[in-house]
Structures are given as C-alpha cells and as structure tokens.
Coordinates of C-alpha atoms in Angstrom, one line a residue:
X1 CA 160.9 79.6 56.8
X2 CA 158.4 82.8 56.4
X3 CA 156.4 81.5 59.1
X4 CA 159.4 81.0 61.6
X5 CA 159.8 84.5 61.2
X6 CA 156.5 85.5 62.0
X7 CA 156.8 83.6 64.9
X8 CA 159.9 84.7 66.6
X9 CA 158.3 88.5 67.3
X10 CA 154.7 87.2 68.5
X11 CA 156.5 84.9 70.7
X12 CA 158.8 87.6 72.1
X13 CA 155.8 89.1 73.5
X14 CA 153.9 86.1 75.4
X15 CA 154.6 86.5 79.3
X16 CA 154.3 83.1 80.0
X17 CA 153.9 81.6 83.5
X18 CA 156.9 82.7 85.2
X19 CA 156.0 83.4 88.5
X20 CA 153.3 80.8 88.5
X21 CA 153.2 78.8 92.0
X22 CA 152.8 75.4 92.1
X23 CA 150.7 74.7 95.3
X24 CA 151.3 70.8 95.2
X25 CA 155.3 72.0 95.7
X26 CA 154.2 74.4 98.7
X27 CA 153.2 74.8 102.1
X28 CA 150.9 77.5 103.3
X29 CA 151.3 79.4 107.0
X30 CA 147.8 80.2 108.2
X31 CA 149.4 81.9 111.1
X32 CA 152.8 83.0 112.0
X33 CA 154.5 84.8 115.3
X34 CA 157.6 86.8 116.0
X35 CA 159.7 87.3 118.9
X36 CA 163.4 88.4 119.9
X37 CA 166.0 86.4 121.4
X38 CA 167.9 87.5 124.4
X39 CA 170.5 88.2 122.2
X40 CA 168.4 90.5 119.8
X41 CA 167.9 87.8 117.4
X42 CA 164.3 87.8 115.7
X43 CA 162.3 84.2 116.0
X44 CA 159.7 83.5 113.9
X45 CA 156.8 81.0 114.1
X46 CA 154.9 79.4 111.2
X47 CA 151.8 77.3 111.9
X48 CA 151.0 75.2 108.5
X49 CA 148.1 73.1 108.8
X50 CA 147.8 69.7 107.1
X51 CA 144.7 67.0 106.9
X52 CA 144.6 64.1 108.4
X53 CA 142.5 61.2 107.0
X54 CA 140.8 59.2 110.0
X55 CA 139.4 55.6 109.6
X56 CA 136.1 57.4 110.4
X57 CA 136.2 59.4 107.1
X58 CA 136.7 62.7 108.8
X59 CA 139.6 64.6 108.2
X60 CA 141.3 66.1 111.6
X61 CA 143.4 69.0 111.2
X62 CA 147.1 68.6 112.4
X63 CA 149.2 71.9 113.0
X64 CA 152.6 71.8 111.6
X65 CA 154.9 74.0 113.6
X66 CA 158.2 75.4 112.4
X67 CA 160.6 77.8 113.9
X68 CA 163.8 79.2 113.4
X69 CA 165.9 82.5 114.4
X70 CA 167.7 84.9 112.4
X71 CA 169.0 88.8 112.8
X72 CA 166.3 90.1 110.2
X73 CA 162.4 88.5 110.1
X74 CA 163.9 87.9 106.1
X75 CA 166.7 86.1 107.6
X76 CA 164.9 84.1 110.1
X77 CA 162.1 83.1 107.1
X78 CA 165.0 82.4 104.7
X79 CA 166.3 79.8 107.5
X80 CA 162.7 78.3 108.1
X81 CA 162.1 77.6 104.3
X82 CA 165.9 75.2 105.1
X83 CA 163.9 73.8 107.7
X84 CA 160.8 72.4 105.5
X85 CA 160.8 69.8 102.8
X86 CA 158.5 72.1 100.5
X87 CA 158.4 75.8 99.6
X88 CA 156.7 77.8 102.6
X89 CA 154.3 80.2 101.2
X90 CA 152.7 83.5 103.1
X91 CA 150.2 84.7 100.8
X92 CA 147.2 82.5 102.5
X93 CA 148.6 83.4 105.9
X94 CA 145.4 84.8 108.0
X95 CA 147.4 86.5 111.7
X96 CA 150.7 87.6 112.8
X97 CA 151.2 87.5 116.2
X98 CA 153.8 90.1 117.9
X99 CA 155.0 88.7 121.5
X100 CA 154.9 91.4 124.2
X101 CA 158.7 91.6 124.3
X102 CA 158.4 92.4 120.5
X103 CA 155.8 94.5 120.1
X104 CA 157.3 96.9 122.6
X105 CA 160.9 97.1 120.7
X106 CA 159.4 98.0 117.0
X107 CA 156.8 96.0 115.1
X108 CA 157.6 98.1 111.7
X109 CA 161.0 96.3 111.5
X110 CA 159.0 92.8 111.3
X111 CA 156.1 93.8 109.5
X112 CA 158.8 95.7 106.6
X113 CA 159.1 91.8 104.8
X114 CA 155.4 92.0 104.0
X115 CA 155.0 95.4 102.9
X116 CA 157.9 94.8 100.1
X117 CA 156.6 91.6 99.1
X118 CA 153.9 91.8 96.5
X119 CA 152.4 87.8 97.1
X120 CA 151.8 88.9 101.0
X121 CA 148.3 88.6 102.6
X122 CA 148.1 92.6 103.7
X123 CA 144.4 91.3 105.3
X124 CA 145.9 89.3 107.5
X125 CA 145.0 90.1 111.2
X126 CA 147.5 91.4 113.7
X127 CA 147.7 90.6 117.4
X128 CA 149.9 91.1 120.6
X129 CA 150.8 87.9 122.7
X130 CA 150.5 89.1 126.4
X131 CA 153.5 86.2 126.5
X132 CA 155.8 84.7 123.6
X133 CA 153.9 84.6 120.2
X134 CA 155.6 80.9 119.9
X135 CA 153.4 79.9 122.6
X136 CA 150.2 81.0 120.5
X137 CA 151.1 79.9 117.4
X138 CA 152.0 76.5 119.1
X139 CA 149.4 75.4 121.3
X140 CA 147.0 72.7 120.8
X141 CA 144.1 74.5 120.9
X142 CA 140.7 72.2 121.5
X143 CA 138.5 73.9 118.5
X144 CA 141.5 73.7 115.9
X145 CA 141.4 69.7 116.0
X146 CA 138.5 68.6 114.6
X147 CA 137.7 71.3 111.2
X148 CA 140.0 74.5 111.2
X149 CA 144.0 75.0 111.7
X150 CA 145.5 77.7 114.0
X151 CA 145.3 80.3 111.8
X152 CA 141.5 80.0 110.7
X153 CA 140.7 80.0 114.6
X154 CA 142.4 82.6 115.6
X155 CA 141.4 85.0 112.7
X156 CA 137.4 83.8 113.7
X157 CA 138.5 84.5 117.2
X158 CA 139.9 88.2 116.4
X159 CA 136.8 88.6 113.9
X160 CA 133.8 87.3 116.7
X161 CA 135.7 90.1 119.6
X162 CA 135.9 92.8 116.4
X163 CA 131.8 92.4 115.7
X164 CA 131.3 92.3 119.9
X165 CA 133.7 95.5 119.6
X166 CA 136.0 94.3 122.3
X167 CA 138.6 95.5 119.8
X168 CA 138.8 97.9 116.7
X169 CA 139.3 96.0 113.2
X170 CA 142.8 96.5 111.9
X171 CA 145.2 94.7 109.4
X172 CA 149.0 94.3 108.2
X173 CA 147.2 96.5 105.7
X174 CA 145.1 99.5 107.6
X175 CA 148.2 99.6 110.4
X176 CA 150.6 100.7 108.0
X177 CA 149.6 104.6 107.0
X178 CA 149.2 105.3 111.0
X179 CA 152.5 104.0 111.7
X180 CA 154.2 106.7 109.7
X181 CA 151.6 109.3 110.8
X182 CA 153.3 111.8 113.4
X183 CA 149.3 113.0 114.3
X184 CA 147.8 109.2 115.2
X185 CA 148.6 105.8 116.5
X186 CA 146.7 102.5 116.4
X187 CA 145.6 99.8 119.0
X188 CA 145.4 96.2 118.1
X189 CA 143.6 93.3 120.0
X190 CA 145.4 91.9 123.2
X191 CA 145.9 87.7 123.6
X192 CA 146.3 85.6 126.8
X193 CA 146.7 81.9 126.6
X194 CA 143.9 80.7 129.3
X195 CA 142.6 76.9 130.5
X196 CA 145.1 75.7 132.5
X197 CA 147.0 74.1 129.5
X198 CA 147.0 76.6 127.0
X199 CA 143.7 75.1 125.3
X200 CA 142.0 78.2 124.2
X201 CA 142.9 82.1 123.9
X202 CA 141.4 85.2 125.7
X203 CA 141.0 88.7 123.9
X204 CA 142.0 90.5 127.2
X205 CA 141.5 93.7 125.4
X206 CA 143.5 96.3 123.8
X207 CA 147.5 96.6 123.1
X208 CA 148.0 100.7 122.4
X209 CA 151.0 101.8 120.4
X210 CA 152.9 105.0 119.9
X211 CA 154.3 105.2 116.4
X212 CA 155.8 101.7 116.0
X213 CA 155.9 100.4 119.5
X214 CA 153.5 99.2 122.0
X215 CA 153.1 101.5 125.0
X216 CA 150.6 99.8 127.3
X217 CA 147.0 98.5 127.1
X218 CA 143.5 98.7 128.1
X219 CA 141.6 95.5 129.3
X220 CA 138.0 94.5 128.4
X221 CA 135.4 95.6 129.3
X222 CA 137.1 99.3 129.4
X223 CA 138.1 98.4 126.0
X224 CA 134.2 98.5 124.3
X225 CA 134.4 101.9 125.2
X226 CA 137.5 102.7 123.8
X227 CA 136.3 101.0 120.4
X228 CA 132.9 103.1 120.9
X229 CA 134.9 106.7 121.5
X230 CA 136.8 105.9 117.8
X231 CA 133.3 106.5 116.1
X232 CA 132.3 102.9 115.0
X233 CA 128.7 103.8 114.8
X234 CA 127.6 100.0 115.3
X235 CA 128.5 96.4 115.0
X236 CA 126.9 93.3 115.0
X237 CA 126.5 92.8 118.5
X238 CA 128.2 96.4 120.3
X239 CA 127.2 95.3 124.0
X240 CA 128.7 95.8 127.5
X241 CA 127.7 95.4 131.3
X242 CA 127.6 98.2 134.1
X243 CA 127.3 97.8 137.3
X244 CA 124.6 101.2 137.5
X245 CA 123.2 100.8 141.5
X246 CA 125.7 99.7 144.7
X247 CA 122.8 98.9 147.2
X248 CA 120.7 96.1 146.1
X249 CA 120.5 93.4 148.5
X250 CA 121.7 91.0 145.5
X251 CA 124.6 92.0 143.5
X252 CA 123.1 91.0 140.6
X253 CA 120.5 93.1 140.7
X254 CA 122.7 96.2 140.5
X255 CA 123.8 95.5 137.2
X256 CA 122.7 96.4 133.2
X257 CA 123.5 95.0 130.1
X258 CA 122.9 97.3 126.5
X259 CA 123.4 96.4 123.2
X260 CA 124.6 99.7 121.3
X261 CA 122.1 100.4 118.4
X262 CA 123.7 103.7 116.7
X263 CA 126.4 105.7 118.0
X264 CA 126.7 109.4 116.3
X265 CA 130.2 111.2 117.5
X266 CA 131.3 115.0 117.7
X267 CA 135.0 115.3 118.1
X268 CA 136.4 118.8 118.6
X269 CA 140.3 120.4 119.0
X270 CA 140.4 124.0 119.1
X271 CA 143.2 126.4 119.9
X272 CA 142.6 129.1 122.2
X273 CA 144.2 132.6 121.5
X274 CA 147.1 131.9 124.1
X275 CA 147.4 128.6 122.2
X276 CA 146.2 126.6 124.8
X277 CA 145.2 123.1 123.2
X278 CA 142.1 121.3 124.0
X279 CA 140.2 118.3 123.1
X280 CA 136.4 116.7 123.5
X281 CA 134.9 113.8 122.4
X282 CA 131.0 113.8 122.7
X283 CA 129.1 110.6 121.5
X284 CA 125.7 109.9 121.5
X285 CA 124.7 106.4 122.0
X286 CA 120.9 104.8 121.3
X287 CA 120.9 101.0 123.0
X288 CA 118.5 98.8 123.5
X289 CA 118.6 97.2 127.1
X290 CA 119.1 93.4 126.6
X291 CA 119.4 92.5 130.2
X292 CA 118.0 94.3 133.8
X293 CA 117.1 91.5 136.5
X294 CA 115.0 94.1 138.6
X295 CA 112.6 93.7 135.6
X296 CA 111.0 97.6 136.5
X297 CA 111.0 99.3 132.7
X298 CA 107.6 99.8 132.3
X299 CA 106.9 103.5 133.0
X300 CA 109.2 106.4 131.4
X301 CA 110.2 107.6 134.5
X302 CA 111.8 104.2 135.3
X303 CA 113.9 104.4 131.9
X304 CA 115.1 108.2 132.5
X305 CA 116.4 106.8 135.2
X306 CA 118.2 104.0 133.9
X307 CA 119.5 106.8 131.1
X308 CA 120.8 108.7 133.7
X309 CA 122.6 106.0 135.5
X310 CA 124.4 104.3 132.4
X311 CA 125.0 107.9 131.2
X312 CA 126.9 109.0 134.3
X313 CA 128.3 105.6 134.5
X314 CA 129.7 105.5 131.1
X315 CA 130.9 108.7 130.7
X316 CA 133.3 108.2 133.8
X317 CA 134.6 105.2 132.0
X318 CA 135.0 107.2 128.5
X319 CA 137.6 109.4 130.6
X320 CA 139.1 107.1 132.4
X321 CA 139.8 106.0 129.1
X322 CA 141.4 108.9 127.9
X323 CA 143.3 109.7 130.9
X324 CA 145.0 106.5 130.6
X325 CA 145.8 107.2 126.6
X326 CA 147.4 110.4 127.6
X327 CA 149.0 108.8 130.3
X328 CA 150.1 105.6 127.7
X329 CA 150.9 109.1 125.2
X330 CA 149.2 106.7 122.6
X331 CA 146.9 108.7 120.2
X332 CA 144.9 106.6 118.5
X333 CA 141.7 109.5 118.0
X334 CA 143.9 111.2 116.0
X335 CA 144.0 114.5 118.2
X336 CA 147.1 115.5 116.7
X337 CA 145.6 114.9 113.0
X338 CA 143.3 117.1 113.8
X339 CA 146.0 119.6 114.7
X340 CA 147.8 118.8 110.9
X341 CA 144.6 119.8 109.2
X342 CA 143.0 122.9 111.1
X343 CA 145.6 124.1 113.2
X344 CA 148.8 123.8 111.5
X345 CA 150.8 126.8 112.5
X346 CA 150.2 125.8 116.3
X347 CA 151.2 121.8 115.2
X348 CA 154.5 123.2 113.4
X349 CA 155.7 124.7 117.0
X350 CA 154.9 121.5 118.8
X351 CA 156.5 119.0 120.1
X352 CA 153.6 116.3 120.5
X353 CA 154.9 113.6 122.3
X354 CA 155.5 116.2 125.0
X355 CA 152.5 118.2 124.8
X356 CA 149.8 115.2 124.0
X357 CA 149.5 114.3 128.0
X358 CA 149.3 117.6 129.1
X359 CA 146.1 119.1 126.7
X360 CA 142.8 119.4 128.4
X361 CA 141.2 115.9 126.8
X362 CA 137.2 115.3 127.9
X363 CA 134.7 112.1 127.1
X364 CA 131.0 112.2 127.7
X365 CA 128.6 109.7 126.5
X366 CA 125.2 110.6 126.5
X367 CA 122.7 107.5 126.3
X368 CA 119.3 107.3 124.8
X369 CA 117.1 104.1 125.4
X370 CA 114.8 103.0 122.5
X371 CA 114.2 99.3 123.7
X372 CA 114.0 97.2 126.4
X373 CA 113.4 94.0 125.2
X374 CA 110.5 91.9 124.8
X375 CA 109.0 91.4 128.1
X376 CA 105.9 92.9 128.8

C-alpha cells in the first residue's frame, strides 16, 4: 500500500507521449500550393510522395496529389485530411507555392496556418507560380520519377537558382518579420511551367511584393543584379552574361560572361535640410572573367577596358533595376528602414507608399577584374 502512494505523485509528473506522431499512421506533403477560386474560395494542393517497388529492384517515386477547397487555407486542409485514408502531415513539407492570382490578393492570410502551428516546416521554401500553383504541384515532372518527389525537386531547383543568385534565399520563416515591416518588402523566386508538357520548371526570375501582396517582377538575367544590389557578398557560383560591344561581325563575340568573386556594398539615405529624401547604392564588385570569345586579355590595357565596359554596362542595369522597384513601389533594400533608424522625425511625417517612387534612388556598380581564366 505504502508504495502505491509513492507512486501516485511520481507518476503525476511523467509527460508521457502525448503528442507523439506515429509516421506509419501518416502521410507527409513534400510540397503544397494555394490558389483562390473564382468565388474567393482558397484551393490548396498537397503533393505526397510514395515508393514504388519495380521488378528491377529500384524504387520509382510516385506523386500522390490531393486537393480540396475551402473559405480559410485551415478549412481547405481540414477538408483534404477527409480526402486521404491516413493523417496528412506538414512538418516534412519542403515549398509552398502561391499561384499568381494568389499571391497578388494577400499571401499572409495563407501562410497565418503555419505560423500558429508549432509542428510546421518554417524552412520550407516559398515560390510564386507565374500560373495556378495546382499546375506545379501536379505535373509529372521528368527528374521526380526515377529518385526524388515533387517537393525534393523543386526545393533543389529553388536552392541550385539561390547559389547561381538568380534569386535571394528566403523561407516561410525569414519572409515573415518583413511582412509586418512598414520600412521593407521581400522578393521571392518566380516559376513557369516550360517543355511543351509541363515536364520541367523555369526560375524566370523574381516576384516583388509590397507588404503582403505581390506587385510585379523582375525577369532573369536583370534579376542577378537585383540579388547582387541586396549585399550578398558571394555565392557559389554569382555569374551573369553582358552583351559589352554592338559591332563585332559575330554576335557572339560581343558578349562576356563573370563570375562575381566578392561584392562589398555602401548603401546611403540622407535627408537634406528642406527634407528632400535621397537614396544610393554603391557596390563594388571583383569577378573573374569565365568566358570572352575574342580571347584578347593579355595586356592590362585590354582588361581596363573590359572593366570599363561591364562597369558602364552593369551600372545601367543596377538602375534600371531600381527604377522599376520604385515604379513596382516594392522596397525590398529597405530604404525606408533606413529612414526608421536614422531619420525618424522625417519617417514619422511620411507617408511611404506615396513618397517611395518619387525619392532620388541611384545604382552604380563599379567592377574590378582579378582573373581571367586559365588560358595563356
């Protein structure tokens, strides 16, 4: 009797396995999609991958696809877990894809489920469909048959354009404190289904976004330098192609390719007296050049040259970068941060979504050539 009332207090304080998950009762989305109805009604789009055994010994990956419609992305999951035979289960899932039509009315309404739900994957990537995201998260893509599901493809795909810096690297989880900033906004990578059939996707470049909606976007290869004005000093393989000279008998001749070694940035907003706002992002770029047909680099007048060219070439794309942002009124350098935490007296009298486009906003990028390959 004494030791059953021991007992009873020790045991009171065991937390047991309550929440434990059991995954042989569950299936996990890899990838998932929302759009709207015409009616308003949110869609969402779960890919679940499942192995398939082949006589040959190798498993193939099939794609499970569900779907279902609701007026809340909760409601719309709640109806897809009625739709499967298991439990559906997020916290493996690896992209979120926004259609076009859905990104443009408010992705913070669809992304709210995930930031209230403890078990969600917050590094999951996030994408913009240029159509429906039911059409991504669908398609039989050639490369997810034979090893990887939907999900696992298209997070390698977002991951290969972020190191290439087609696109900036954002998540459900790094997206979230801009949103709710009045001083910044965010751009995330931009999909096209391509290949006739819907057999592969193209990063096209980047979707922009003001506050919680998309506003526009900026195509590749524009978009490299939008990723290099943000101050991303490198990434595994930083490279773009400019057309330099217009008069070489061959076309391909007039082009250069660099691979960005170090970038080092200077980004300014000052107030004048009168108030007057102003902007100016200088960067500083060292590359190495990893492709030049003509094949003259050999004396350092030759590669002042070649400076001077990508220099002048580059800093007209840098503002015809920023032109369209201010055109977009997307912010994603954070200008108006800037403003919050060195000008705030002239940031309280502002209103910024009418006052963004119309500040005096410069780019110049200023390259340095250290290599040239290794041709002699």
């Amino acid at each position: 009797m004494k030791k059953v009332l021991y007992l009873v207090p020790i045991l009171s304080l065991l937390t047991g396995c309550w929440d434990q998950s059991m995954l042989n009762q569950t299936k996990l989305i890899t990838a998932g999609g929302f759009d709207y109805t015409k009616n308003g009604k949110v869609v969402t789009t779960a890919a679940v991958p499942q192995a398939v055994a082949t006589e040959a010994g190798q498993g193939n990956i099939m794609n499970q696809i569900f779907s279902a419609s609701g007026f809340t992305a909760r409601q719309s999951r709640l109806r897809l877990d009625r739709k499967v035979s298991e439990r559906l289960e997020a916290s493996k899932n690896q992209i979120i894809v926004f259609g076009e039509d859905a990104a443009k009315k408010d992705i913070y309404h669809l992304l709210d489920v995930f930031y209230r739900d403890p078990k969600s994957a917050l590094n999951a990537k996030l994408a913009v469909s240029s159509g429906k995201a039911s059409e991504i998260i669908s398609t039989d893509f050639e490369e997810t048959k034979q090893s990887t599901g939907v999900g696992e493809y298209l997070r390698d795909l977002i991951r290969s354009a972020e190191e290439g810096a087609t696109i900036p690297k954002e998540n459900i989880q790094t997206v979230c404190p801009v949103m709710f900033d009045p001083g910044q906004d965010f751009a995330l990578p931009y999909l096209e289904p391509v290949g006739g059939k819907g057999k592969a996707v193209n990063v096209k470049g980047v979707a922009l976004f003001r506050g919680h909606k998309m506003v526009g976007s900026i195509p590749e290869p524009l978009s490299v330098v939008y990723t290099m004005l943000t101050g991303e000093a490198a990434t595994i393989q930083m490279s773009t192609t400019k057309k330099i000279w217009h008069k070489k008998d061959e076309d391909t001749l007039n082009f250069a390719t660099i691979k960005v070694k170090k970038n080092k940035r200077h980004f300014n907003v000052l107030v004048s007296p009168t108030g007057e706002i102003s902007a100016e992002i200088k960067l500083k770029t060292k590359v190495v050049i990893s492709e030049y047909p003509q094949d003259n680099l050999s004396k350092p007048p030759e590669i002042k040259e070649i400076e001077k060219l990508l220099s002048k070439k580059l800093s007209k794309d840098a503002q015809e970068v920023i032109k369209r942002l201010q055109k977009m009124n997307s912010d994603p350098y954070g200008v108006g941060r800037k403003l919050i935490g060195f000008h705030y007296p002239t940031w309280e009298k502002l209103n910024w979504e009418e006052e963004y486009p119309k500040i005096k906003f410069k780019a110049s990028i200023e390259v340095d050539v250290v290599g040239s390959g290794i041709i002699e």
